[in-house]
Amino acid sequence: MTDTPLEAALAKLTDIQRQAVEWKDGALLVLAGPGSGKTQVLTCRIARLLDGARDKNFRVLALTFTNKAADEMKDRVTAFVPGLGERANIGTFHSFCGQVLRQHGVHLGISPDFAIYALDEDRRAILEDALRRAASAGEAVSSEDGRYLSLIDRMKERLIEPEDAEARLSRFDDRSRIALVYKLYEDELRRVNALDFNSLIFEAHRLMVSFPAIAARYRRSHPYWLIDEFQDTNDAQYRFVRAMAGDAFRNIFAVADDDQIIYQWNGASFRQIQRFRADYAAELIQLPTNYRCPPAIVDAANRLVAYNTNRTQAKKPLVAGKTDLRYPPEQHIQHRVFETDQEEAEGIAQEIAEKGNAQWGQIAVLARTRALLEKMRAALQQRGVPSTISQRRDDFLSAELRWLVASLKQVVRPLDKRNVTVLIEAFNRIAEIGVSVDQVIADAEATGRSYLATWLAAAGREIASSPKRRLLELIGKLMKEPSGARKVTEDILAEFERAATDTNGESDLTEDVAAWREISRDISKHLGRDIPLDQFLQELQLRSKEPSPTPGTVTLMTIHGAKGREFDLVYVIGLAEDVMPSYQSRQKGDASPEMEEERRNCFVAITRAKEALILSRAQSYRGWQKQPSRFLVEMGFAE
């Protein structure tokens, strides 16, 4: 009798991995080093919990930090236990909080079809509207108070309510004004039924605290929780989990690595791991074996991170577990030194070019800053090597896709004045017309027609060409039949693709259409093809609009962007003092939290390599002489 997919996966686990997977009840912290098989442990545990309770209907909750990680976990669980995947509720913190607010936000006055404003320009516009409205009503505010938006963000990240803001801002002379602006901003979001990115966790936390019966319902329906990359949780995320768990719930399975905390600027901290162990009396299991990197890289990583002090006591060093080595030991780690940063970029680019296009797709160049990557991209381009700087995109690049998204939003939210502005301006660029935003809004409000219908009439009067008129006809059709959004969207994308044929596949539009199809496919796969349009748009706002790279393309990434990724051959460039580690971290001191984070950055970078690692530095950057990075010294590659 052949094994089921789950049985086959369980049979391949090591003893310590199996111990984690089979953990029964109670809190557990799994310290999982890079390449230790943590995703397999997480997904096997979820699948095993579901497989062992086929006659039950509870769900398992798993929270991650990227949609890519969530999608991969869903795919694995579905493959392990066909037919049970729907009972695995896997998503990012923000996606799950959005789900919670769709179902229960009405208790806070939030309608399920809320908009998500993830872009800074949208949030600034919301605050400007709030200030304008308040000033006209006699409040002592002005447009200059828009400068407080970043401070409002920080308060929301700390779960500070508007009514508590003044007391918490005691060191600010203008604290009462800041508190007023914060309240006006929140009131305006509520007035237009919108949330910004930080609101998702802020409001979900408020819901759990204000309505403990809702938290209890989630504990009953989801009796097992798993949290991936737990070291990256900030205070708000931790407190949200705490509020949902209540006083007695303990079935939390947290996977973390305190050597990969590289989001201190976003509130991630070693203290979160300590808090978890203290708050939940969590047991500890360690997964120190690295199956990704050759032994030389594992040894270098251990030497490097041993210089950090903010780590779990008695943490085990990484153990090399990779046995299928492609290259001889002397090629596993190499060190390059160049005269200048320009020579570094050109030297590395030439080396990559000579490897041939068969290898390019499995090569990554990692750097501390984007500026170094730009120089690298130019050097590769000169040699005919295709490359892409991989980074999260919160919005589409092309006017066409921005217009499409805005049109879909306007169908769902016909009174959204901010969105209709985006819609009109994007279409003006596409069709090279000049429809006035103010005129459309004024005409709509004077006649009682919707903004979208008024704009369609105005744009129709200015357009003669049939392809552009076709777009208007499709949106008109969507207005009448919102349930046909999928078909109308496909027809619009087909029009865009026809228009893009003259660009030889190199335009922003081509990239955006590819990204849309990829995102749409993932959302449909994991949430269903028939999800409501408003839910689709909420999920869309939370996902990166970056398309997958073209095969045979060298990947250029900042180290923060590379976390969770792996490549056959990795180049880490810019290993010089004031570059990596940065000048700012050096100013903070050798034993500072900032310097420890820089060291963890380097640790993350070198452990992305599956076959070989090249460490590179120049003797001068931007004309300034630089010493070798202390991290090279600590790993034994410089003195």
mmCIF file of C-alpha atoms in Angstrom, residues 577-590 592-596 598:
data_model
loop_
_atom_site.group_PDB
_atom_site.id
_atom_site.type_symbol
_atom_site.label_atom_id
_atom_site.label_comp_id
_atom_site.label_asym_id
_atom_site.label_seq_id
_atom_site.Cartn_x
_atom_site.Cartn_y
_atom_site.Cartn_z
ATOM 1 C CA GLU A 577 32.868 49.825 6.818
ATOM 2 C CA ASP A 578 30.247 52.605 6.453
ATOM 3 C CA VAL A 579 28.545 50.552 3.716
ATOM 4 C CA MET A 580 27.812 47.282 5.520
ATOM 5 C CA PRO A 581 27.765 47.978 8.406
ATOM 6 C CA SER A 582 26.265 51.372 7.645
ATOM 7 C CA TYR A 583 27.753 54.659 8.810
ATOM 8 C CA GLN A 584 24.687 55.219 11.015
ATOM 9 C CA SER A 585 25.137 51.933 12.868
ATOM 10 C CA ARG A 586 28.831 52.680 13.420
ATOM 11 C CA GLN A 587 27.872 56.009 14.964
ATOM 12 C CA LYS A 588 25.604 54.172 17.403
ATOM 13 C CA GLY A 589 28.506 52.085 18.689
ATOM 14 C CA ASP A 590 30.063 48.652 18.293
ATOM 15 C CA SER A 592 24.580 48.878 19.833
ATOM 16 C CA PRO A 593 21.314 47.210 18.766
ATOM 17 C CA GLU A 594 21.815 48.878 15.385
ATOM 18 C CA MET A 595 25.212 47.203 14.894
ATOM 19 C CA GLU A 596 23.784 43.845 15.948
ATOM 20 C CA GLU A 598 23.639 45.043 10.670
#
